[in-house]
mmCIF file of C-alpha atoms in Angstrom:
data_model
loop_
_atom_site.group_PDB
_atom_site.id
_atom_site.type_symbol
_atom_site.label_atom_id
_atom_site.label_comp_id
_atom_site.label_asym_id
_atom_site.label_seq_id
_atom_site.Cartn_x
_atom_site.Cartn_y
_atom_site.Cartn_z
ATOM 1 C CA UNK A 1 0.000 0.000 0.000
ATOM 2 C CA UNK A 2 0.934 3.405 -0.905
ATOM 3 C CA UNK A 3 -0.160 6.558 -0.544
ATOM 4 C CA UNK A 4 0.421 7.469 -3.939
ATOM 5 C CA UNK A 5 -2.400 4.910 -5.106
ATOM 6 C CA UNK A 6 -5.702 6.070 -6.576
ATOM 7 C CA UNK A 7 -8.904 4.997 -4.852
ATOM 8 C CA UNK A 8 -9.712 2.576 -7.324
ATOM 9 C CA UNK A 9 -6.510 0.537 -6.402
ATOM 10 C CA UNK A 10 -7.757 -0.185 -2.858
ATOM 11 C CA UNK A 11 -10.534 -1.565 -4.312
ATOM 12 C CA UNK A 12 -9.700 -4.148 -6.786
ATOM 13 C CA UNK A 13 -9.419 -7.522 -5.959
ATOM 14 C CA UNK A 14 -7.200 -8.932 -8.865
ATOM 15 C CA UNK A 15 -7.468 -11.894 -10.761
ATOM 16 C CA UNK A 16 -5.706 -15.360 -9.790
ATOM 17 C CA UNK A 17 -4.096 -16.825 -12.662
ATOM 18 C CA UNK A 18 -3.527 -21.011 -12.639
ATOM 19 C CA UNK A 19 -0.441 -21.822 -11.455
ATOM 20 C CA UNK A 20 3.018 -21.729 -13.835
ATOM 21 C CA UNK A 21 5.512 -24.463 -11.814
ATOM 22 C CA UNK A 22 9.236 -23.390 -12.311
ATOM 23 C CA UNK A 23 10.003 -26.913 -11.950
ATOM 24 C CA UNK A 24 10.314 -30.002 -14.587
ATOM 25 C CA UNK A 25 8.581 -33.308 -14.507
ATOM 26 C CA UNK A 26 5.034 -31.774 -13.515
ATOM 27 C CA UNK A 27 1.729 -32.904 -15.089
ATOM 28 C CA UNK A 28 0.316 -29.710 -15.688
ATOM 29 C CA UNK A 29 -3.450 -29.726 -15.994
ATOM 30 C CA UNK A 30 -4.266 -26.879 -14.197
ATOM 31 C CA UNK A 31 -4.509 -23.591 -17.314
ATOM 32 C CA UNK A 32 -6.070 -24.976 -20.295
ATOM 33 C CA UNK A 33 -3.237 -24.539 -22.316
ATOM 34 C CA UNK A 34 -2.989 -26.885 -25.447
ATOM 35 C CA UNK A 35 -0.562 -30.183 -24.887
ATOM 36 C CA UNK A 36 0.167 -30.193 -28.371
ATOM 37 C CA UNK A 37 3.051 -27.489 -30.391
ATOM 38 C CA UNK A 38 1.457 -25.078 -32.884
ATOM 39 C CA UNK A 39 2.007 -26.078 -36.625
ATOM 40 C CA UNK A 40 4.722 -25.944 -37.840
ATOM 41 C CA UNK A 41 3.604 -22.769 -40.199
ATOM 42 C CA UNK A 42 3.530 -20.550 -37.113
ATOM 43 C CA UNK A 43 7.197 -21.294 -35.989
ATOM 44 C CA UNK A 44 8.003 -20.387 -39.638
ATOM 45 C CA UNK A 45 6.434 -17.631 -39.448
ATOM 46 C CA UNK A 46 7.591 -16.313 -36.284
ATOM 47 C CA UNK A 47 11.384 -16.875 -37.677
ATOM 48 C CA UNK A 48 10.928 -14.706 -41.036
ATOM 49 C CA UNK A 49 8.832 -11.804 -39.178
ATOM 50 C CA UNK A 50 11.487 -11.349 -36.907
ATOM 51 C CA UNK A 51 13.853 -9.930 -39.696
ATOM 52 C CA UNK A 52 11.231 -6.654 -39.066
ATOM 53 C CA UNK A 53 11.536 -6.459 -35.385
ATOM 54 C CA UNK A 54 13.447 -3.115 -35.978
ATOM 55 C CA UNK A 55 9.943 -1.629 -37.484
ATOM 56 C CA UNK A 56 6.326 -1.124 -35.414
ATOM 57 C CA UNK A 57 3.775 -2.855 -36.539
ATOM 58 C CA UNK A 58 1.189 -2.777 -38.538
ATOM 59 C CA UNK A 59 -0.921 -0.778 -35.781
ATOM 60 C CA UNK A 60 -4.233 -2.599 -37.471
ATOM 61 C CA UNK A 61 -3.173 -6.114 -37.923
ATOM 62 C CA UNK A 62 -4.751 -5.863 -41.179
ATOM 63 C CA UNK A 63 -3.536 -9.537 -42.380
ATOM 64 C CA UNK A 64 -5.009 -11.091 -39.369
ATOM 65 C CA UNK A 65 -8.104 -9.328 -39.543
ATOM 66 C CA UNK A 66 -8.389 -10.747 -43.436
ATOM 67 C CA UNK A 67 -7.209 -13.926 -42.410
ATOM 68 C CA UNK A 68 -9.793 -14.302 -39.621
ATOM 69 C CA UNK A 69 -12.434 -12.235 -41.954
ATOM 70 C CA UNK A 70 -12.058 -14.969 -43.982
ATOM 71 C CA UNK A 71 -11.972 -17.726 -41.835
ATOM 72 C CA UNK A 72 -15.157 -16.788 -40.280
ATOM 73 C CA UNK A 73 -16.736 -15.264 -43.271
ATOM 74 C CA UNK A 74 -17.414 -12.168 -42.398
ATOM 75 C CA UNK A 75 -15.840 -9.002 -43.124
ATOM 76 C CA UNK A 76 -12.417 -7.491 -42.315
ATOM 77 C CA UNK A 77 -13.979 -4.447 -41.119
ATOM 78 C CA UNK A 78 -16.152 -6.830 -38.642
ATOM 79 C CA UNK A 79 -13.257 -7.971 -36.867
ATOM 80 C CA UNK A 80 -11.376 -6.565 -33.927
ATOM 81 C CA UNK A 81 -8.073 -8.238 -32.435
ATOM 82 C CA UNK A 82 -5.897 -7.448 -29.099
ATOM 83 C CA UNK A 83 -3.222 -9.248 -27.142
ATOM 84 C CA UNK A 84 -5.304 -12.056 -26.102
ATOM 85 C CA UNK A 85 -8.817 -12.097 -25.291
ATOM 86 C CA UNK A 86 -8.827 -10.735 -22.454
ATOM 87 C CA UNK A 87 -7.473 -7.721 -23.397
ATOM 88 C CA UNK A 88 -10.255 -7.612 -25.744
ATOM 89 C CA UNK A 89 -12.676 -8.649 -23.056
ATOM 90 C CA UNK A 90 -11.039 -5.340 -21.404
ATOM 91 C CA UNK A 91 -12.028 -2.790 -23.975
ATOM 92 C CA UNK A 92 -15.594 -4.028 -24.665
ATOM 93 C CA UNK A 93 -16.052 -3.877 -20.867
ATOM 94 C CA UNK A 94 -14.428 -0.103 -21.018
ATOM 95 C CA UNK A 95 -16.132 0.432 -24.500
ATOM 96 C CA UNK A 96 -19.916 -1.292 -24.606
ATOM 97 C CA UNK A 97 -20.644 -2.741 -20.764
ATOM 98 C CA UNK A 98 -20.458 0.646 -18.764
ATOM 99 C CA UNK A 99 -23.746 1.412 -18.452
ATOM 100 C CA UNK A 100 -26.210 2.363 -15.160
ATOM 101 C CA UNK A 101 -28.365 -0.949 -15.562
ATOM 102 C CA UNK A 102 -26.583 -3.747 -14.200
ATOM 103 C CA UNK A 103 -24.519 -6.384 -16.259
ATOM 104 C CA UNK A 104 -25.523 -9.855 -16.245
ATOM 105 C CA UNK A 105 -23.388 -12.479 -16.251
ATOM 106 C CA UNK A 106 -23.536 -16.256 -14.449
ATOM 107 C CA UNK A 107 -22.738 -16.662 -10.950
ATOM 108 C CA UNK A 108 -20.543 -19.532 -11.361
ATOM 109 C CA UNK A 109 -18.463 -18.483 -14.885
ATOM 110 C CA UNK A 110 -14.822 -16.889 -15.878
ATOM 111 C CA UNK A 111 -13.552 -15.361 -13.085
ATOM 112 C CA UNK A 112 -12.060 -12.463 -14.450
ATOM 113 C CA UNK A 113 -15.495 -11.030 -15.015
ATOM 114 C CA UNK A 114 -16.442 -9.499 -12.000
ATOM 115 C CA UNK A 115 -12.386 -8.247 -11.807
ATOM 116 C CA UNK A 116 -13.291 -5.864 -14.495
ATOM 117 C CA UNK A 117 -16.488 -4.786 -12.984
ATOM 118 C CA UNK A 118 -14.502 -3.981 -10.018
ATOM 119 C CA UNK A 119 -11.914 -1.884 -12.466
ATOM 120 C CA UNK A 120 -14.488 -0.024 -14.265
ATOM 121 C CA UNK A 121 -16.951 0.551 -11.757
ATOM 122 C CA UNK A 122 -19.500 -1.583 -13.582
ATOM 123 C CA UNK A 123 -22.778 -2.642 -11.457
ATOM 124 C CA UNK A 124 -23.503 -6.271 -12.516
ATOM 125 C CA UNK A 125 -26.154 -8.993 -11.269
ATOM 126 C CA UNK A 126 -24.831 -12.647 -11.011
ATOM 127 C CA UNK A 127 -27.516 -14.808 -12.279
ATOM 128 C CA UNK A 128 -27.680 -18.109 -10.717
ATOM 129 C CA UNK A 129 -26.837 -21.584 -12.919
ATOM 130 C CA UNK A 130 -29.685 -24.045 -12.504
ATOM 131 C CA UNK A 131 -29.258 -27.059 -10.180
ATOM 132 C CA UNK A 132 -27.214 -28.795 -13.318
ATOM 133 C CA UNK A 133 -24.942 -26.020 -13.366
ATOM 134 C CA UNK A 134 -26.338 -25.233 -16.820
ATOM 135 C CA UNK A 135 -27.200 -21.423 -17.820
ATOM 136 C CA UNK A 136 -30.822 -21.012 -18.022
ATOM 137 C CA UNK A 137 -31.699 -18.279 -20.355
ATOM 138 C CA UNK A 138 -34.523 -17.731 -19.489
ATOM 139 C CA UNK A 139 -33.561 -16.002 -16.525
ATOM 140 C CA UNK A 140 -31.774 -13.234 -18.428
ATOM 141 C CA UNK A 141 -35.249 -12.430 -19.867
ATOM 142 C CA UNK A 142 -35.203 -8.949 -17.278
ATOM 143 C CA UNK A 143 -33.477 -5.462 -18.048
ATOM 144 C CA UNK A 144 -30.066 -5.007 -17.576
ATOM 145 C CA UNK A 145 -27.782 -2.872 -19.347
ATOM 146 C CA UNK A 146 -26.148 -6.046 -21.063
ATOM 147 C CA UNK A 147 -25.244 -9.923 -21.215
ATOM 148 C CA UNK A 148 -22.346 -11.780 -20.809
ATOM 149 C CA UNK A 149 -21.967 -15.679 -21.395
ATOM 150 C CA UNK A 150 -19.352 -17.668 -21.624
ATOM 151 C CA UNK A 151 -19.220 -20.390 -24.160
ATOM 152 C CA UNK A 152 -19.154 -23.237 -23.525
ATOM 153 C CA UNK A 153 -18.978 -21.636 -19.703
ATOM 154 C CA UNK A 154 -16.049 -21.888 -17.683
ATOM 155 C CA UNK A 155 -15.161 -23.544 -15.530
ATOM 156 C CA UNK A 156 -17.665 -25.903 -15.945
ATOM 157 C CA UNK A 157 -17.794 -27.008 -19.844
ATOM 158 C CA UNK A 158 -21.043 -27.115 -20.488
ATOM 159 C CA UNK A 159 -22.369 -25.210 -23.826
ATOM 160 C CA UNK A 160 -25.420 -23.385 -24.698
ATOM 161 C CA UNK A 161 -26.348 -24.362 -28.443
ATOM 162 C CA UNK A 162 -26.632 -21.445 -31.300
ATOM 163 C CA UNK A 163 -30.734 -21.545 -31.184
ATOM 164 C CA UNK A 164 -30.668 -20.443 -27.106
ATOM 165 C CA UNK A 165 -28.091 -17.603 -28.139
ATOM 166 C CA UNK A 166 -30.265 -16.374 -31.346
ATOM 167 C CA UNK A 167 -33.346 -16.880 -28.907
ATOM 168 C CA UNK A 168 -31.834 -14.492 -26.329
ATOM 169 C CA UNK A 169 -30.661 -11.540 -29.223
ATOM 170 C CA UNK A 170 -34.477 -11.860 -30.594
ATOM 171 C CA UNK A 171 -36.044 -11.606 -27.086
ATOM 172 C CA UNK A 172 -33.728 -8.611 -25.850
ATOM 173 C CA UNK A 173 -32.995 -6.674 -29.052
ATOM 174 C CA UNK A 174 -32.185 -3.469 -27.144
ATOM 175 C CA UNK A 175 -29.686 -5.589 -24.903
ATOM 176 C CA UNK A 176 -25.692 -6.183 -26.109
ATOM 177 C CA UNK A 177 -25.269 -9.707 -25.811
ATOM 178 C CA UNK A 178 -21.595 -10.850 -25.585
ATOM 179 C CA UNK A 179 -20.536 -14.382 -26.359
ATOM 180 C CA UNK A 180 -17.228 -15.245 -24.370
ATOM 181 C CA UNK A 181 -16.053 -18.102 -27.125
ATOM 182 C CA UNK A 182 -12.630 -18.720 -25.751
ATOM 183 C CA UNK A 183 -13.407 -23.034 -25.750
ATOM 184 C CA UNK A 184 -15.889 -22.849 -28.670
ATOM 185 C CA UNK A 185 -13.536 -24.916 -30.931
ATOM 186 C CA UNK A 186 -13.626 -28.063 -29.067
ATOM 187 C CA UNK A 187 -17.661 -29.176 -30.229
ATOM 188 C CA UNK A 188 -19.571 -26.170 -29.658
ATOM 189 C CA UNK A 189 -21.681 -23.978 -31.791
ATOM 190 C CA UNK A 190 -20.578 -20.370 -32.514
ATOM 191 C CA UNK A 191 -22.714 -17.794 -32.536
ATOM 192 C CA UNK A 192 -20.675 -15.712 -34.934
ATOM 193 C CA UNK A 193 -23.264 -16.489 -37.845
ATOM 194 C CA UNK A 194 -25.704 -14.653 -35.802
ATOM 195 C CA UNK A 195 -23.915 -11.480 -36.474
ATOM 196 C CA UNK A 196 -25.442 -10.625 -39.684
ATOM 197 C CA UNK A 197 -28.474 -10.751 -38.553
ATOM 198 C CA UNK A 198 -28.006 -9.181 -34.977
ATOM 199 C CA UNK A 199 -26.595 -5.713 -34.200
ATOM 200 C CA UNK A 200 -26.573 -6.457 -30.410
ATOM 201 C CA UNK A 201 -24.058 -9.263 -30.734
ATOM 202 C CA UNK A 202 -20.093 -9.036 -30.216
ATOM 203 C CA UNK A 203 -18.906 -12.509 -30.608
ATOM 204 C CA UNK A 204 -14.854 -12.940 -28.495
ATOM 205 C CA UNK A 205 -12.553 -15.873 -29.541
ATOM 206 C CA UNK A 206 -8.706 -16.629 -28.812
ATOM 207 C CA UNK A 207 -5.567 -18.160 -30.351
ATOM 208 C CA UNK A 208 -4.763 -19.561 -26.469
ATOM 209 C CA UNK A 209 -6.813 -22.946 -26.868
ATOM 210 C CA UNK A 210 -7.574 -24.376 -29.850
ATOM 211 C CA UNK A 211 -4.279 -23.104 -32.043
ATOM 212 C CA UNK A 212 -1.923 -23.751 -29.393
ATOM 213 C CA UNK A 213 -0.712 -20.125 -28.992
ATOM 214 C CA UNK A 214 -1.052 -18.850 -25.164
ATOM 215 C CA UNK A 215 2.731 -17.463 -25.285
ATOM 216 C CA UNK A 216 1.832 -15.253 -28.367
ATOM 217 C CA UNK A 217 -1.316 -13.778 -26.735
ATOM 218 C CA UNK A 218 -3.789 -12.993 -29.820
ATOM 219 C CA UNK A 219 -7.526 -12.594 -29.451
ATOM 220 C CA UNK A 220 -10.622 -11.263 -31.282
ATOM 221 C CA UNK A 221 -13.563 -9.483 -31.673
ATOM 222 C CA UNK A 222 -16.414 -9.940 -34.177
ATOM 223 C CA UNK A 223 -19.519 -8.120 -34.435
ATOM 224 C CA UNK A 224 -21.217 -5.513 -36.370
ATOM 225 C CA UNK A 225 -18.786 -2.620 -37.661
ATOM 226 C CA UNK A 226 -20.337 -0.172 -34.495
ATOM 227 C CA UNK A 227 -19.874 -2.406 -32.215
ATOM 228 C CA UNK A 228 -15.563 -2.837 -33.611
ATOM 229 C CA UNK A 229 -15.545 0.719 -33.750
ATOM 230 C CA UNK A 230 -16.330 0.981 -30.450
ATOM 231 C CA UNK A 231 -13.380 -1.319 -29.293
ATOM 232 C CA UNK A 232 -11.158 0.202 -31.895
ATOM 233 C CA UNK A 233 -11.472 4.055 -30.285
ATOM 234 C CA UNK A 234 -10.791 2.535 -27.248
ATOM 235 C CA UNK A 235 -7.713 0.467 -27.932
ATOM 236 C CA UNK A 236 -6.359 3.660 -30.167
ATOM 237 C CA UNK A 237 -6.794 5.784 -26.846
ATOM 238 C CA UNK A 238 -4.852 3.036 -24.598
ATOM 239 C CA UNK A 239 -2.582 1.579 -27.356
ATOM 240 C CA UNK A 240 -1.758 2.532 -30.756
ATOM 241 C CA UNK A 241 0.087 -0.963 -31.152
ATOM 242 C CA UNK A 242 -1.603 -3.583 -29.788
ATOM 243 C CA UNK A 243 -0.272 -6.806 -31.553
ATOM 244 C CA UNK A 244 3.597 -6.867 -32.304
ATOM 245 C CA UNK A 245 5.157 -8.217 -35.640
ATOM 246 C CA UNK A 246 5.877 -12.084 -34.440
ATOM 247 C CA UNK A 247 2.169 -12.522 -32.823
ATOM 248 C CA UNK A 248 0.567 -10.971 -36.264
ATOM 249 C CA UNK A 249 2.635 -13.404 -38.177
ATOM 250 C CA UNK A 250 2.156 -16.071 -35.771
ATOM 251 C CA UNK A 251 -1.455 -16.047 -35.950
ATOM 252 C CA UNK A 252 -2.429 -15.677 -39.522
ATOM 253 C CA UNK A 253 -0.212 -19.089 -39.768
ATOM 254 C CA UNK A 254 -1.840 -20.441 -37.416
ATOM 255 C CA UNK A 255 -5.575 -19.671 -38.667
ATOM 256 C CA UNK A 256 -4.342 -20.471 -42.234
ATOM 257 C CA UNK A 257 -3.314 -24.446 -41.131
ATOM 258 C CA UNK A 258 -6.549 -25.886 -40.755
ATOM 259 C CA UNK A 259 -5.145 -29.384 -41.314
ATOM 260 C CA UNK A 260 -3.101 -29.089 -38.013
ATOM 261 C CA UNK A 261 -5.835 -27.209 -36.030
ATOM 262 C CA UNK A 262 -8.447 -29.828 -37.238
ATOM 263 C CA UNK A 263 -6.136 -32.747 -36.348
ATOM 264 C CA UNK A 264 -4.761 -31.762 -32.540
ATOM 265 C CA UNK A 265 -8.469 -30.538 -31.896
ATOM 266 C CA UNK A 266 -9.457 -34.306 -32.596
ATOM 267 C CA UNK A 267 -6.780 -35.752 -30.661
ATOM 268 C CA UNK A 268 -7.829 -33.598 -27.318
ATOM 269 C CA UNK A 269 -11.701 -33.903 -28.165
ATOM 270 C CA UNK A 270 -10.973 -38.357 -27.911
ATOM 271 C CA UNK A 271 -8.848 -37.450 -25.098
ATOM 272 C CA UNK A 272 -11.377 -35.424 -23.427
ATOM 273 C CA UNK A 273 -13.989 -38.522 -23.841
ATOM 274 C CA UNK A 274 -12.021 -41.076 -21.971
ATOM 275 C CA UNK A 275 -10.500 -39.121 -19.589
ATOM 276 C CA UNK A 276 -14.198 -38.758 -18.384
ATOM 277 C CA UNK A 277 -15.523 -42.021 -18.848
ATOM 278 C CA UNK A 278 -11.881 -42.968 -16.716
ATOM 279 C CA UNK A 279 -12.826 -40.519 -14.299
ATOM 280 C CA UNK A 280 -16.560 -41.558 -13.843
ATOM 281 C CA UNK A 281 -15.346 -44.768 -13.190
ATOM 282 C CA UNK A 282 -12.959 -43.685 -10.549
ATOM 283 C CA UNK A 283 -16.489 -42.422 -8.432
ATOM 284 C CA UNK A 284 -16.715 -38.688 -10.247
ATOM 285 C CA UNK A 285 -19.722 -36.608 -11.549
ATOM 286 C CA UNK A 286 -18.282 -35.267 -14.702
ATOM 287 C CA UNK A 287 -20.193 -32.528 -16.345
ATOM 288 C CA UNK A 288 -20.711 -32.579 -19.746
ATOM 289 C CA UNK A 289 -17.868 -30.517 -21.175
ATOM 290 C CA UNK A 290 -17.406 -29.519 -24.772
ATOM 291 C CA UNK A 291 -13.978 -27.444 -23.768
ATOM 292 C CA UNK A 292 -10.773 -28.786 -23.693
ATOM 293 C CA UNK A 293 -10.931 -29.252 -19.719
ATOM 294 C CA UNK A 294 -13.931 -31.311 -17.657
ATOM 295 C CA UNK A 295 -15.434 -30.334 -14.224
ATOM 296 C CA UNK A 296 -15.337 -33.269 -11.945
ATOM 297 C CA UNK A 297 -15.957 -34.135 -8.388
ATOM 298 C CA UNK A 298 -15.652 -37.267 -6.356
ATOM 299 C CA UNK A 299 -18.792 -38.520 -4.731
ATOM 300 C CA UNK A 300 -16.953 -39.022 -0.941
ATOM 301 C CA UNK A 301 -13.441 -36.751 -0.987
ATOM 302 C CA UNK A 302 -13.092 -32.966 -1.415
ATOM 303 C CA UNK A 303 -11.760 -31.199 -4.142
ATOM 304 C CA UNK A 304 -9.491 -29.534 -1.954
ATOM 305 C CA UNK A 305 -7.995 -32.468 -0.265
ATOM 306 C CA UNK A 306 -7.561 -34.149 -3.819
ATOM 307 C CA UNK A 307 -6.612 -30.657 -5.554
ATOM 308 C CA UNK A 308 -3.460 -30.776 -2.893
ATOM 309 C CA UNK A 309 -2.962 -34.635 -2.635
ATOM 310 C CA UNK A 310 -2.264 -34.209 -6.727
ATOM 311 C CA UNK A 311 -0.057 -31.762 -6.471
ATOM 312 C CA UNK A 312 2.068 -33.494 -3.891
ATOM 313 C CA UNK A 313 2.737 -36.073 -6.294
ATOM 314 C CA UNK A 314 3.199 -34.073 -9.395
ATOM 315 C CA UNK A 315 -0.223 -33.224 -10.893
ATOM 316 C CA UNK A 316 -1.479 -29.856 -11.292
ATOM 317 C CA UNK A 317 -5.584 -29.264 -11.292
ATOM 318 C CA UNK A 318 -7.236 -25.968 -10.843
ATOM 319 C CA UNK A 319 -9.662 -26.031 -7.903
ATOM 320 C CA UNK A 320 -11.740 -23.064 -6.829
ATOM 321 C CA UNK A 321 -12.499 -22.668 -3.111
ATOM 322 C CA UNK A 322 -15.958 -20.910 -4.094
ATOM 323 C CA UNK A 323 -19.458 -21.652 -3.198
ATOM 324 C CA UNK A 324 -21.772 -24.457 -5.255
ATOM 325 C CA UNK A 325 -18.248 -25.400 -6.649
ATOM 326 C CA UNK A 326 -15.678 -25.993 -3.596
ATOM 327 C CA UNK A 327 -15.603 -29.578 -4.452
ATOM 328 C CA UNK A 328 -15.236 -30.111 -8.301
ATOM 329 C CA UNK A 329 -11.772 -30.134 -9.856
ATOM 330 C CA UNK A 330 -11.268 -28.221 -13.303
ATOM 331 C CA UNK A 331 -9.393 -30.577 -15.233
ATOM 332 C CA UNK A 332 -7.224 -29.342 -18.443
ATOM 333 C CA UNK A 333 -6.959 -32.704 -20.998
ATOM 334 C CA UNK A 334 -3.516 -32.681 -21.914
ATOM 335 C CA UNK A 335 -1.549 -35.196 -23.797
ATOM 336 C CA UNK A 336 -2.387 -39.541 -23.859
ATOM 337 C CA UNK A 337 0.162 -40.075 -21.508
ATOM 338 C CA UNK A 338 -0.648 -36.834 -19.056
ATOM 339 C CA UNK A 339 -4.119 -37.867 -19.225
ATOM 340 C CA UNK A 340 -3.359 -41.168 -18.285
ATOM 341 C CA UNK A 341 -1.023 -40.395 -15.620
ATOM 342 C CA UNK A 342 -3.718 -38.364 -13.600
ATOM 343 C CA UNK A 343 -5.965 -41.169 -13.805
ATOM 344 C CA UNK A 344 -3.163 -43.580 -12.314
ATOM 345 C CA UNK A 345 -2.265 -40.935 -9.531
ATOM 346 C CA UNK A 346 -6.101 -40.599 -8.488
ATOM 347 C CA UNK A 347 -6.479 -44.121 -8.468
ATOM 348 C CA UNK A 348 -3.997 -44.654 -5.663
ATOM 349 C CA UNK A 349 -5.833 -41.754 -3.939
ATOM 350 C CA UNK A 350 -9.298 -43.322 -4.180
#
C-alpha cells in the first residue's frame, strides 16, 4: 500500500491466474493450455517476421483481420483483435458494458469477469446456474444494461447451443449480448453467424486454446462494424500498437493451417472422452464438457484435499475454493500419456 495509489486501487481484488511451476517433470493440468506445439507454419512464421523487429507494426493487424475475416466469413472491417482475449474482453467492458443498468453475467463463470467490474466501476447482477450447473436463459429475460456468457462456460464445460443464443438476441434486441467463445472450438456452436443478422451481438474468440498459442497472446472481436468501432477508439486511446510483428505473423499461420488445427483438436476432443468415462469410473460426476478441460468431483473426498494430494505427487488441477463449486476439480486434458497419468495418480488416492 501506498499513498500514492488512486482509490480505485484499494478496491480491486485482482485476478488469480492457474499456477506456472518453475520446476520439470510436472503434469500440468491446471490452465487450459494446449498439450500439443502449434504447426509448424507458425514457428516459420515467427522466424521470417522477426527480420522486421526493428519496425512497429502494422498498428491494425490488417492480415489477421483478413485472415480471420475470412476464416469466419465475415468481413475485415467486422473484426477486432488485441493481445489475447482478455485484453479484448477489457475494452468491450471499457467500450460497450459501462452502463447504469446492471450487467448480467452467471454466478458460477470466468472469473475475471467481476475483476473488471470492479476496475471499471461496472454494477452487474450474477444470475444463478440451474441445479445442473447449466445457464438457463430464461432467466436473463429482465433489463439489464447487457449480457455476458461464456461459451461453452467456464469452468464448468457445459455449452449453450446457437438456437438459445439467437433466442436471447431476438427476445432482448435493445440488450448487447456478448458471447465469451474462448473453448468454442472443441464441439460447440458459434454464434458468430448470428452477427449478420443481430446488431446487439459481439462474438470474443482466442488463439490460447484451440491453435496452441497462449505465449503469443492474440484474441478477437467480431460483431457488427459499431460495435468494432467501439473497441477500436478505445484500444487507439490506450494503445496505438496492440499486436507486435511475431504474434501478427504467428497467428495468420496459425488460422491459415486448418489441417493441423483440425487434427490436434481431434486428438484432445478423444482425449477429453475417456478421460471422463476414466474418471466416472474412478467415483466422479463429470459434467458434460465440450472445452478442452472437464469439471469433476468425487462422490466421498473434497476437491481440496484431492486438488493438494495431486499436487504433492506431481499433478497440477485448478480447484476453486468458491461456493456451489468448492468440491469439483477443473481438469485441463492434456496429452495420452498426461491424461493417463492423472488417472493412475487418483487411483492410488481413491
Amino acid at each position: 500500500m501506498s499513498r500514492f495509489w488512486s482509490p480505485v486501487v484499494h478496491t480491486l481484488s485482482p485476478y488469480v491466474p492457474g499456477e506456472q511451476p518453475k520446476q520439470d517433470g510436472i503434469v500440468k493440468l491446471n490452465t487450459n493450455e494446449n498439450p500439443y506445439p502449434p504447426s509448424p507454419r507458425v514457428l516459420a512464421a515467427i522466424a521470417s517476421a522477426a527480420e522486421r523487429l526493428r519496425l512497429y507494426p502494422d498498428p491494425r493487424a490488417t492480415r489477421l483481420r483478413e485472415a480471420i475475416a475470412a476464416h469466419c466469413d465475415v468481413a475485415p472491417e467486422q473484426v477486432f483483435v488485441g493481445n489475447g482475449s482478455d485484453e479484448v474482453l477489457a475494452h468491450t467492458f471499457q467500450a460497450l458494458l459501462k452502463h447504469e443498468p446492471p450487467l448480467l453475467f452467471p454466478d458460477v463463470t470466468y472469473s475475471f469477469y467481476p475483476v473488471y467490474c470492479g476496475l471499471y466501476g461496472i454494477t452487474h447482477d450474477e444470475v444463478p446456474l440451474d441445479a445442473a450447473m447449466r445457464i438457463d436463459i430464461s432467466n436473463y429475460m429482465r433489463p439489464s444494461s447487457a449480457i455476458l456468457l461464456c461459451n461453452p462456460n467456464a469452468p464448468t464445460g457445459i455449452a449453450l447451443q446457437r438456437d438459445a443464443i439467437a433466442s436471447l438476441l431476438a427476445e432482448q434486441p435493445d440488450r448487447l449480448v456478448v458471447v465469451d467463445e474462448a473453448y468454442v472450438d472443441f464441439g460447440a456452436e458459434s454464434a458468430v453467424p448470428l452477427v449478420a443478422r443481430h446488431d446487439n451481438l459481439l462474438v470474443i474468440q482466442t488463439f490460447s486454446k484451440s491453435r496452441s498459442l497462449a505465449g503469443l497472446r492474440v484474441g478477437f472481436a467480431i460483431g457488427q462494424r459499431p460495435l468494432i468501432e467501439a473497441l477500436e477508439r478505445v484500444k487507439d486511446s490506450f494503445n496505438s500498437y496492440p499486436l507486435d510483428c511475431l504474434a501478427i505473423a504467428g497467428a495468420v499461420a496459425a488460422i491459415e493451417d486448418d489441417g493441423w488445427f483440425r487434427d490436434t483438436r481431434a486428438r484432445i476432443i478423444a482425449s477429453r472422452e475417456t478421460l471422463a468415462r476414466d474418471l466416472r469410473q474412478l467415483g466422479f460426476d463429470v459434467l458434460p464438457s465440450l472445452a478442452n478441460f472437464v469439471f469433476a468431483r468425487h462422490r466421498s473426498r473434497s476437491g481440496a484435499d484431492l486438488a493438494a494430494a495431486l499436487r504433492q505427487r506431481g499433478v497440477l488441477v485448478r480447484h476453486f475454493g468458491k461456493p456451489r463449486i468448492e468440491d469439483f476439480l477443473r481438469i485441463t486434458i492434456g496429452t495420452e500419456a498426461e491424461c493417463a497419468r492423472l488417472v493412475e495418480v487418483l487411483r492410488g488416492l481413491i
